[in-house]
JSON list of N, CA and C in Angstrom, two decimals:
[
{"chain": "A", "resi": 577, "resn": "UNK", "atom": "N", "xyz": [102.95, 129.40, 97.10]},
{"chain": "A", "resi": 577, "resn": "UNK", "atom": "CA", "xyz": [103.15, 128.25, 96.29]},
{"chain": "A", "resi": 577, "resn": "UNK", "atom": "C", "xyz": [101.91, 127.36, 96.26]},
{"chain": "A", "resi": 578, "resn": "UNK", "atom": "N", "xyz": [101.24, 127.17, 97.39]},
{"chain": "A", "resi": 578, "resn": "UNK", "atom": "CA", "xyz": [100.11, 126.30, 97.44]},
{"chain": "A", "resi": 578, "resn": "UNK", "atom": "C", "xyz": [98.84, 126.98, 96.91]},
{"chain": "A", "resi": 579, "resn": "UNK", "atom": "N", "xyz": [98.83, 128.25, 96.57]},
{"chain": "A", "resi": 579, "resn": "UNK", "atom": "CA", "xyz": [97.65, 128.98, 96.16]},
{"chain": "A", "resi": 579, "resn": "UNK", "atom": "C", "xyz": [97.08, 128.42, 94.86]},
{"chain": "A", "resi": 580, "resn": "UNK", "atom": "N", "xyz": [97.96, 127.94, 93.95]},
{"chain": "A", "resi": 580, "resn": "UNK", "atom": "CA", "xyz": [97.51, 127.40, 92.66]},
{"chain": "A", "resi": 580, "resn": "UNK", "atom": "C", "xyz": [97.13, 125.96, 92.72]},
{"chain": "A", "resi": 581, "resn": "UNK", "atom": "N", "xyz": [97.40, 125.30, 93.86]},
{"chain": "A", "resi": 581, "resn": "UNK", "atom": "CA", "xyz": [97.08, 123.89, 94.03]},
{"chain": "A", "resi": 581, "resn": "UNK", "atom": "C", "xyz": [95.72, 123.73, 94.70]},
{"chain": "A", "resi": 582, "resn": "UNK", "atom": "N", "xyz": [94.90, 122.80, 94.19]},
{"chain": "A", "resi": 582, "resn": "UNK", "atom": "CA", "xyz": [93.62, 122.52, 94.78]},
{"chain": "A", "resi": 582, "resn": "UNK", "atom": "C", "xyz": [93.77, 121.26, 95.71]},
{"chain": "A", "resi": 583, "resn": "UNK", "atom": "N", "xyz": [93.42, 121.42, 96.96]},
{"chain": "A", "resi": 583, "resn": "UNK", "atom": "CA", "xyz": [93.50, 120.31, 97.87]},
{"chain": "A", "resi": 583, "resn": "UNK", "atom": "C", "xyz": [92.28, 119.34, 97.70]},
{"chain": "A", "resi": 584, "resn": "UNK", "atom": "N", "xyz": [91.27, 119.74, 96.98]},
{"chain": "A", "resi": 584, "resn": "UNK", "atom": "CA", "xyz": [90.08, 118.99, 96.86]},
{"chain": "A", "resi": 584, "resn": "UNK", "atom": "C", "xyz": [90.30, 117.54, 96.44]},
{"chain": "A", "resi": 585, "resn": "UNK", "atom": "N", "xyz": [91.09, 117.26, 95.36]},
{"chain": "A", "resi": 585, "resn": "UNK", "atom": "CA", "xyz": [91.33, 115.87, 95.02]},
{"chain": "A", "resi": 585, "resn": "UNK", "atom": "C", "xyz": [92.03, 115.04, 96.11]},
{"chain": "A", "resi": 586, "resn": "UNK", "atom": "N", "xyz": [92.94, 115.72, 96.85]},
{"chain": "A", "resi": 586, "resn": "UNK", "atom": "CA", "xyz": [93.62, 115.00, 97.91]},
{"chain": "A", "resi": 586, "resn": "UNK", "atom": "C", "xyz": [92.64, 114.72, 99.06]},
{"chain": "A", "resi": 587, "resn": "UNK", "atom": "N", "xyz": [91.78, 115.67, 99.34]},
{"chain": "A", "resi": 587, "resn": "UNK", "atom": "CA", "xyz": [90.81, 115.44, 100.42]},
{"chain": "A", "resi": 587, "resn": "UNK", "atom": "C", "xyz": [89.83, 114.31, 100.01]},
{"chain": "A", "resi": 588, "resn": "UNK", "atom": "N", "xyz": [89.35, 114.38, 98.81]},
{"chain": "A", "resi": 588, "resn": "UNK", "atom": "CA", "xyz": [88.43, 113.33, 98.29]},
{"chain": "A", "resi": 588, "resn": "UNK", "atom": "C", "xyz": [89.11, 111.94, 98.39]},
{"chain": "A", "resi": 589, "resn": "UNK", "atom": "N", "xyz": [90.40, 111.88, 98.00]},
{"chain": "A", "resi": 589, "resn": "UNK", "atom": "CA", "xyz": [91.09, 110.63, 98.07]},
{"chain": "A", "resi": 589, "resn": "UNK", "atom": "C", "xyz": [91.23, 110.15, 99.53]},
{"chain": "A", "resi": 590, "resn": "UNK", "atom": "N", "xyz": [91.55, 111.03, 100.43]},
{"chain": "A", "resi": 590, "resn": "UNK", "atom": "CA", "xyz": [91.68, 110.70, 101.84]},
{"chain": "A", "resi": 590, "resn": "UNK", "atom": "C", "xyz": [90.34, 110.17, 102.40]},
{"chain": "A", "resi": 591, "resn": "UNK", "atom": "N", "xyz": [89.25, 110.77, 101.96]},
{"chain": "A", "resi": 591, "resn": "UNK", "atom": "CA", "xyz": [87.94, 110.26, 102.42]},
{"chain": "A", "resi": 591, "resn": "UNK", "atom": "C", "xyz": [87.69, 108.93, 101.86]},
{"chain": "A", "resi": 592, "resn": "UNK", "atom": "N", "xyz": [88.00, 108.71, 100.59]},
{"chain": "A", "resi": 592, "resn": "UNK", "atom": "CA", "xyz": [87.75, 107.39, 99.93]},
{"chain": "A", "resi": 592, "resn": "UNK", "atom": "C", "xyz": [88.60, 106.28, 100.55]},
{"chain": "A", "resi": 593, "resn": "UNK", "atom": "N", "xyz": [89.70, 106.67, 101.11]},
{"chain": "A", "resi": 593, "resn": "UNK", "atom": "CA", "xyz": [90.62, 105.64, 101.75]},
{"chain": "A", "resi": 593, "resn": "UNK", "atom": "C", "xyz": [90.39, 105.59, 103.26]},
{"chain": "A", "resi": 594, "resn": "UNK", "atom": "N", "xyz": [89.34, 106.28, 103.73]},
{"chain": "A", "resi": 594, "resn": "UNK", "atom": "CA", "xyz": [88.92, 106.32, 105.16]},
{"chain": "A", "resi": 594, "resn": "UNK", "atom": "C", "xyz": [90.04, 106.82, 106.09]},
{"chain": "A", "resi": 595, "resn": "UNK", "atom": "N", "xyz": [90.88, 107.69, 105.54]},
{"chain": "A", "resi": 595, "resn": "UNK", "atom": "CA", "xyz": [91.86, 108.40, 106.39]},
{"chain": "A", "resi": 595, "resn": "UNK", "atom": "C", "xyz": [91.19, 109.51, 107.22]},
{"chain": "A", "resi": 596, "resn": "UNK", "atom": "N", "xyz": [90.18, 110.11, 106.60]},
{"chain": "A", "resi": 596, "resn": "UNK", "atom": "CA", "xyz": [89.36, 111.12, 107.29]},
{"chain": "A", "resi": 596, "resn": "UNK", "atom": "C", "xyz": [87.91, 110.82, 106.94]},
{"chain": "A", "resi": 597, "resn": "UNK", "atom": "N", "xyz": [87.02, 111.31, 107.76]},
{"chain": "A", "resi": 597, "resn": "UNK", "atom": "CA", "xyz": [85.54, 111.08, 107.53]},
{"chain": "A", "resi": 597, "resn": "UNK", "atom": "C", "xyz": [84.91, 112.30, 106.76]},
{"chain": "A", "resi": 598, "resn": "UNK", "atom": "N", "xyz": [85.50, 113.45, 107.01]},
{"chain": "A", "resi": 598, "resn": "UNK", "atom": "CA", "xyz": [84.89, 114.64, 106.34]},
{"chain": "A", "resi": 598, "resn": "UNK", "atom": "C", "xyz": [85.94, 115.71, 106.13]},
{"chain": "A", "resi": 599, "resn": "UNK", "atom": "N", "xyz": [85.73, 116.50, 105.12]},
{"chain": "A", "resi": 599, "resn": "UNK", "atom": "CA", "xyz": [86.74, 117.51, 104.74]},
{"chain": "A", "resi": 599, "resn": "UNK", "atom": "C", "xyz": [86.99, 118.54, 105.82]},
{"chain": "A", "resi": 600, "resn": "UNK", "atom": "N", "xyz": [86.04, 118.71, 106.73]},
{"chain": "A", "resi": 600, "resn": "UNK", "atom": "CA", "xyz": [86.26, 119.68, 107.82]},
{"chain": "A", "resi": 600, "resn": "UNK", "atom": "C", "xyz": [87.36, 119.26, 108.81]},
{"chain": "A", "resi": 601, "resn": "UNK", "atom": "N", "xyz": [87.81, 118.06, 108.74]},
{"chain": "A", "resi": 601, "resn": "UNK", "atom": "CA", "xyz": [88.90, 117.61, 109.56]},
{"chain": "A", "resi": 601, "resn": "UNK", "atom": "C", "xyz": [90.23, 118.20, 109.13]},
{"chain": "A", "resi": 602, "resn": "UNK", "atom": "N", "xyz": [90.29, 118.68, 107.86]},
{"chain": "A", "resi": 602, "resn": "UNK", "atom": "CA", "xyz": [91.53, 119.18, 107.32]},
{"chain": "A", "resi": 602, "resn": "UNK", "atom": "C", "xyz": [91.63, 120.66, 107.50]},
{"chain": "A", "resi": 603, "resn": "UNK", "atom": "N", "xyz": [92.77, 121.10, 108.03]},
{"chain": "A", "resi": 603, "resn": "UNK", "atom": "CA", "xyz": [93.09, 122.53, 108.16]},
{"chain": "A", "resi": 603, "resn": "UNK", "atom": "C", "xyz": [94.00, 122.90, 107.00]},
{"chain": "A", "resi": 604, "resn": "UNK", "atom": "N", "xyz": [93.45, 123.58, 106.04]},
{"chain": "A", "resi": 604, "resn": "UNK", "atom": "CA", "xyz": [94.22, 123.90, 104.80]},
{"chain": "A", "resi": 604, "resn": "UNK", "atom": "C", "xyz": [95.40, 124.87, 105.13]},
{"chain": "A", "resi": 605, "resn": "UNK", "atom": "N", "xyz": [95.28, 125.70, 106.15]},
{"chain": "A", "resi": 605, "resn": "UNK", "atom": "CA", "xyz": [96.35, 126.59, 106.50]},
{"chain": "A", "resi": 605, "resn": "UNK", "atom": "C", "xyz": [97.56, 125.89, 107.01]},
{"chain": "A", "resi": 606, "resn": "UNK", "atom": "N", "xyz": [97.36, 124.65, 107.48]},
{"chain": "A", "resi": 606, "resn": "UNK", "atom": "CA", "xyz": [98.50, 123.86, 108.05]},
{"chain": "A", "resi": 606, "resn": "UNK", "atom": "C", "xyz": [98.89, 122.75, 107.11]},
{"chain": "A", "resi": 607, "resn": "UNK", "atom": "N", "xyz": [98.10, 122.50, 106.08]},
{"chain": "A", "resi": 607, "resn": "UNK", "atom": "CA", "xyz": [98.41, 121.46, 105.10]},
{"chain": "A", "resi": 607, "resn": "UNK", "atom": "C", "xyz": [99.44, 122.01, 104.16]},
{"chain": "A", "resi": 608, "resn": "UNK", "atom": "N", "xyz": [100.13, 121.11, 103.44]},
{"chain": "A", "resi": 608, "resn": "UNK", "atom": "CA", "xyz": [101.17, 121.58, 102.58]},
{"chain": "A", "resi": 608, "resn": "UNK", "atom": "C", "xyz": [101.28, 120.75, 101.27]},
{"chain": "A", "resi": 609, "resn": "UNK", "atom": "N", "xyz": [101.96, 121.33, 100.26]},
{"chain": "A", "resi": 609, "resn": "UNK", "atom": "CA", "xyz": [102.19, 120.62, 99.02]},
{"chain": "A", "resi": 609, "resn": "UNK", "atom": "C", "xyz": [103.69, 120.63, 98.82]},
{"chain": "A", "resi": 610, "resn": "UNK", "atom": "N", "xyz": [104.23, 119.43, 98.59]},
{"chain": "A", "resi": 610, "resn": "UNK", "atom": "CA", "xyz": [105.65, 119.29, 98.36]},
{"chain": "A", "resi": 610, "resn": "UNK", "atom": "C", "xyz": [105.88, 118.98, 96.90]},
{"chain": "A", "resi": 611, "resn": "UNK", "atom": "N", "xyz": [107.14, 118.61, 96.58]},
{"chain": "A", "resi": 611, "resn": "UNK", "atom": "CA", "xyz": [107.50, 118.30, 95.22]},
{"chain": "A", "resi": 611, "resn": "UNK", "atom": "C", "xyz": [106.72, 117.11, 94.74]},
{"chain": "A", "resi": 612, "resn": "UNK", "atom": "N", "xyz": [106.56, 116.04, 95.55]},
{"chain": "A", "resi": 612, "resn": "UNK", "atom": "CA", "xyz": [105.92, 114.82, 95.06]},
{"chain": "A", "resi": 612, "resn": "UNK", "atom": "C", "xyz": [104.75, 114.39, 95.91]},
{"chain": "A", "resi": 613, "resn": "UNK", "atom": "N", "xyz": [104.40, 115.19, 96.96]},
{"chain": "A", "resi": 613, "resn": "UNK", "atom": "CA", "xyz": [103.25, 114.71, 97.79]},
{"chain": "A", "resi": 613, "resn": "UNK", "atom": "C", "xyz": [102.48, 115.90, 98.33]},
{"chain": "A", "resi": 614, "resn": "UNK", "atom": "N", "xyz": [101.30, 115.55, 98.85]},
{"chain": "A", "resi": 614, "resn": "UNK", "atom": "CA", "xyz": [100.41, 116.51, 99.49]},
{"chain": "A", "resi": 614, "resn": "UNK", "atom": "C", "xyz": [100.25, 116.01, 100.93]},
{"chain": "A", "resi": 615, "resn": "UNK", "atom": "N", "xyz": [100.42, 116.88, 101.92]},
{"chain": "A", "resi": 615, "resn": "UNK", "atom": "CA", "xyz": [100.32, 116.49, 103.33]},
{"chain": "A", "resi": 615, "resn": "UNK", "atom": "C", "xyz": [99.10, 117.23, 103.89]},
{"chain": "A", "resi": 616, "resn": "UNK", "atom": "N", "xyz": [98.15, 116.46, 104.33]},
{"chain": "A", "resi": 616, "resn": "UNK", "atom": "CA", "xyz": [96.94, 117.05, 104.95]},
{"chain": "A", "resi": 616, "resn": "UNK", "atom": "C", "xyz": [97.12, 116.96, 106.45]},
{"chain": "A", "resi": 617, "resn": "UNK", "atom": "N", "xyz": [96.85, 118.11, 107.13]},
{"chain": "A", "resi": 617, "resn": "UNK", "atom": "CA", "xyz": [97.00, 118.23, 108.58]},
{"chain": "A", "resi": 617, "resn": "UNK", "atom": "C", "xyz": [95.71, 118.65, 109.25]},
{"chain": "A", "resi": 618, "resn": "UNK", "atom": "N", "xyz": [95.50, 118.31, 110.47]},
{"chain": "A", "resi": 618, "resn": "UNK", "atom": "CA", "xyz": [94.34, 118.76, 111.19]},
{"chain": "A", "resi": 618, "resn": "UNK", "atom": "C", "xyz": [94.61, 120.08, 111.89]},
{"chain": "A", "resi": 619, "resn": "UNK", "atom": "N", "xyz": [93.67, 120.58, 112.65]},
{"chain": "A", "resi": 619, "resn": "UNK", "atom": "CA", "xyz": [93.81, 121.87, 113.31]},
{"chain": "A", "resi": 619, "resn": "UNK", "atom": "C", "xyz": [94.98, 121.94, 114.30]},
{"chain": "A", "resi": 620, "resn": "UNK", "atom": "N", "xyz": [95.35, 120.78, 114.82]},
{"chain": "A", "resi": 620, "resn": "UNK", "atom": "CA", "xyz": [96.51, 120.68, 115.77]},
{"chain": "A", "resi": 620, "resn": "UNK", "atom": "C", "xyz": [97.84, 120.60, 115.08]},
{"chain": "A", "resi": 621, "resn": "UNK", "atom": "N", "xyz": [97.82, 120.50, 113.73]},
{"chain": "A", "resi": 621, "resn": "UNK", "atom": "CA", "xyz": [99.01, 120.35, 112.93]},
{"chain": "A", "resi": 621, "resn": "UNK", "atom": "C", "xyz": [99.49, 118.93, 112.74]},
{"chain": "A", "resi": 622, "resn": "UNK", "atom": "N", "xyz": [98.68, 117.97, 113.22]},
{"chain": "A", "resi": 622, "resn": "UNK", "atom": "CA", "xyz": [99.02, 116.57, 113.10]},
{"chain": "A", "resi": 622, "resn": "UNK", "atom": "C", "xyz": [98.73, 116.08, 111.67]},
{"chain": "A", "resi": 623, "resn": "UNK", "atom": "N", "xyz": [99.65, 115.31, 111.13]},
{"chain": "A", "resi": 623, "resn": "UNK", "atom": "CA", "xyz": [99.48, 114.78, 109.73]},
{"chain": "A", "resi": 623, "resn": "UNK", "atom": "C", "xyz": [98.38, 113.69, 109.80]},
{"chain": "A", "resi": 624, "resn": "UNK", "atom": "N", "xyz": [97.33, 113.91, 109.01]},
{"chain": "A", "resi": 624, "resn": "UNK", "atom": "CA", "xyz": [96.26, 112.90, 108.93]},
{"chain": "A", "resi": 624, "resn": "UNK", "atom": "C", "xyz": [96.30, 112.16, 107.63]},
{"chain": "A", "resi": 625, "resn": "UNK", "atom": "N", "xyz": [97.02, 112.66, 106.63]},
{"chain": "A", "resi": 625, "resn": "UNK", "atom": "CA", "xyz": [97.13, 111.94, 105.35]},
{"chain": "A", "resi": 625, "resn": "UNK", "atom": "C", "xyz": [98.30, 112.53, 104.60]},
{"chain": "A", "resi": 626, "resn": "UNK", "atom": "N", "xyz": [99.06, 111.66, 103.95]},
{"chain": "A", "resi": 626, "resn": "UNK", "atom": "CA", "xyz": [100.13, 112.06, 103.04]},
{"chain": "A", "resi": 626, "resn": "UNK", "atom": "C", "xyz": [99.92, 111.29, 101.76]},
{"chain": "A", "resi": 627, "resn": "UNK", "atom": "N", "xyz": [99.76, 112.00, 100.66]},
{"chain": "A", "resi": 627, "resn": "UNK", "atom": "CA", "xyz": [99.34, 111.40, 99.39]},
{"chain": "A", "resi": 627, "resn": "UNK", "atom": "C", "xyz": [100.32, 111.82, 98.30]},
{"chain": "A", "resi": 628, "resn": "UNK", "atom": "N", "xyz": [100.83, 110.86, 97.59]},
{"chain": "A", "resi": 628, "resn": "UNK", "atom": "CA", "xyz": [101.68, 111.14, 96.43]},
{"chain": "A", "resi": 628, "resn": "UNK", "atom": "C", "xyz": [100.92, 111.84, 95.33]},
{"chain": "A", "resi": 629, "resn": "UNK", "atom": "N", "xyz": [101.48, 112.83, 94.78]},
{"chain": "A", "resi": 629, "resn": "UNK", "atom": "CA", "xyz": [100.83, 113.54, 93.65]},
{"chain": "A", "resi": 629, "resn": "UNK", "atom": "C", "xyz": [100.64, 112.61, 92.47]},
{"chain": "A", "resi": 630, "resn": "UNK", "atom": "N", "xyz": [101.44, 111.66, 92.31]},
{"chain": "A", "resi": 630, "resn": "UNK", "atom": "CA", "xyz": [101.32, 110.70, 91.21]},
{"chain": "A", "resi": 630, "resn": "UNK", "atom": "C", "xyz": [99.94, 109.89, 91.28]},
{"chain": "A", "resi": 631, "resn": "UNK", "atom": "N", "xyz": [99.58, 109.56, 92.53]},
{"chain": "A", "resi": 631, "resn": "UNK", "atom": "CA", "xyz": [98.33, 108.88, 92.70]},
{"chain": "A", "resi": 631, "resn": "UNK", "atom": "C", "xyz": [97.16, 109.81, 92.33]},
{"chain": "A", "resi": 632, "resn": "UNK", "atom": "N", "xyz": [97.24, 111.02, 92.74]},
{"chain": "A", "resi": 632, "resn": "UNK", "atom": "CA", "xyz": [96.18, 112.00, 92.39]},
{"chain": "A", "resi": 632, "resn": "UNK", "atom": "C", "xyz": [96.11, 112.18, 90.87]},
{"chain": "A", "resi": 633, "resn": "UNK", "atom": "N", "xyz": [97.26, 112.24, 90.23]},
{"chain": "A", "resi": 633, "resn": "UNK", "atom": "CA", "xyz": [97.33, 112.39, 88.72]},
{"chain": "A", "resi": 633, "resn": "UNK", "atom": "C", "xyz": [96.73, 111.18, 88.05]},
{"chain": "A", "resi": 634, "resn": "UNK", "atom": "N", "xyz": [97.03, 110.00, 88.54]},
{"chain": "A", "resi": 634, "resn": "UNK", "atom": "CA", "xyz": [96.46, 108.77, 87.92]},
{"chain": "A", "resi": 634, "resn": "UNK", "atom": "C", "xyz": [94.97, 108.72, 88.09]},
{"chain": "A", "resi": 635, "resn": "UNK", "atom": "N", "xyz": [94.44, 109.15, 89.26]},
{"chain": "A", "resi": 635, "resn": "UNK", "atom": "CA", "xyz": [93.00, 109.19, 89.45]},
{"chain": "A", "resi": 635, "resn": "UNK", "atom": "C", "xyz": [92.36, 110.18, 88.53]},
{"chain": "A", "resi": 636, "resn": "UNK", "atom": "N", "xyz": [92.96, 111.33, 88.34]},
{"chain": "A", "resi": 636, "resn": "UNK", "atom": "CA", "xyz": [92.48, 112.36, 87.42]},
{"chain": "A", "resi": 636, "resn": "UNK", "atom": "C", "xyz": [92.44, 111.82, 86.02]},
{"chain": "A", "resi": 637, "resn": "UNK", "atom": "N", "xyz": [93.54, 111.18, 85.64]},
{"chain": "A", "resi": 637, "resn": "UNK", "atom": "CA", "xyz": [93.61, 110.61, 84.25]},
{"chain": "A", "resi": 637, "resn": "UNK", "atom": "C", "xyz": [92.56, 109.53, 84.02]},
{"chain": "A", "resi": 638, "resn": "UNK", "atom": "N", "xyz": [92.35, 108.71, 84.99]},
{"chain": "A", "resi": 638, "resn": "UNK", "atom": "CA", "xyz": [91.28, 107.67, 84.90]},
{"chain": "A", "resi": 638, "resn": "UNK", "atom": "C", "xyz": [89.93, 108.26, 84.72]},
{"chain": "A", "resi": 639, "resn": "UNK", "atom": "N", "xyz": [89.67, 109.33, 85.52]},
{"chain": "A", "resi": 639, "resn": "UNK", "atom": "CA", "xyz": [88.33, 110.05, 85.41]},
{"chain": "A", "resi": 639, "resn": "UNK", "atom": "C", "xyz": [88.18, 110.59, 84.02]},
{"chain": "A", "resi": 640, "resn": "UNK", "atom": "N", "xyz": [89.20, 111.19, 83.49]},
{"chain": "A", "resi": 640, "resn": "UNK", "atom": "CA", "xyz": [89.18, 111.77, 82.11]},
{"chain": "A", "resi": 640, "resn": "UNK", "atom": "C", "xyz": [88.87, 110.66, 81.10]},
{"chain": "A", "resi": 641, "resn": "UNK", "atom": "N", "xyz": [89.54, 109.53, 81.25]},
{"chain": "A", "resi": 641, "resn": "UNK", "atom": "CA", "xyz": [89.32, 108.38, 80.34]},
{"chain": "A", "resi": 641, "resn": "UNK", "atom": "C", "xyz": [87.90, 107.90, 80.40]},
{"chain": "A", "resi": 642, "resn": "UNK", "atom": "N", "xyz": [87.38, 107.79, 81.61]},
{"chain": "A", "resi": 642, "resn": "UNK", "atom": "CA", "xyz": [85.98, 107.31, 81.85]},
{"chain": "A", "resi": 642, "resn": "UNK", "atom": "C", "xyz": [85.03, 108.28, 81.20]},
{"chain": "A", "resi": 643, "resn": "UNK", "atom": "N", "xyz": [85.22, 109.57, 81.41]},
{"chain": "A", "resi": 643, "resn": "UNK", "atom": "CA", "xyz": [84.35, 110.55, 80.85]},
{"chain": "A", "resi": 643, "resn": "UNK", "atom": "C", "xyz": [84.40, 110.53, 79.31]},
{"chain": "A", "resi": 644, "resn": "UNK", "atom": "N", "xyz": [85.60, 110.32, 78.83]},
{"chain": "A", "resi": 644, "resn": "UNK", "atom": "CA", "xyz": [85.76, 110.21, 77.32]},
{"chain": "A", "resi": 644, "resn": "UNK", "atom": "C", "xyz": [84.98, 108.98, 76.77]},
{"chain": "A", "resi": 645, "resn": "UNK", "atom": "N", "xyz": [85.12, 107.86, 77.52]},
{"chain": "A", "resi": 645, "resn": "UNK", "atom": "CA", "xyz": [84.40, 106.63, 77.11]},
{"chain": "A", "resi": 645, "resn": "UNK", "atom": "C", "xyz": [82.91, 106.86, 77.12]},
{"chain": "A", "resi": 646, "resn": "UNK", "atom": "N", "xyz": [82.37, 107.56, 78.13]},
{"chain": "A", "resi": 646, "resn": "UNK", "atom": "CA", "xyz": [80.98, 107.78, 78.24]},
{"chain": "A", "resi": 646, "resn": "UNK", "atom": "C", "xyz": [80.52, 108.70, 77.12]},
{"chain": "A", "resi": 647, "resn": "UNK", "atom": "N", "xyz": [81.31, 109.67, 76.72]},
{"chain": "A", "resi": 647, "resn": "UNK", "atom": "CA", "xyz": [80.96, 110.58, 75.62]},
{"chain": "A", "resi": 647, "resn": "UNK", "atom": "C", "xyz": [80.87, 109.82, 74.33]},
{"chain": "A", "resi": 648, "resn": "UNK", "atom": "N", "xyz": [81.75, 108.87, 74.12]},
{"chain": "A", "resi": 648, "resn": "UNK", "atom": "CA", "xyz": [81.74, 108.06, 72.91]},
{"chain": "A", "resi": 648, "resn": "UNK", "atom": "C", "xyz": [80.53, 107.18, 72.86]},
{"chain": "A", "resi": 649, "resn": "UNK", "atom": "N", "xyz": [80.15, 106.63, 73.98]},
{"chain": "A", "resi": 649, "resn": "UNK", "atom": "CA", "xyz": [78.98, 105.74, 74.05]},
{"chain": "A", "resi": 649, "resn": "UNK", "atom": "C", "xyz": [77.70, 106.44, 73.80]},
{"chain": "A", "resi": 650, "resn": "UNK", "atom": "N", "xyz": [77.59, 107.75, 74.11]},
{"chain": "A", "resi": 650, "resn": "UNK", "atom": "CA", "xyz": [76.33, 108.55, 73.98]},
{"chain": "A", "resi": 650, "resn": "UNK", "atom": "C", "xyz": [75.92, 108.77, 72.60]}
]
């Protein structure tokens, strides 16, 4: 189920919120994707960040809008 999901946006968000310092702290084999959230875990299986998918979606939408605005300005 998680194979089609990219953890990259969740990891980038966790770094931006200072939950983790570097993506190497996340063990993707122990991390999981639920119905409404992404749970990032370290090598010991300890939860280091839990992020709602809605937040990730809003960030993605904002980036798309910003890119669209920049394309219009060019």
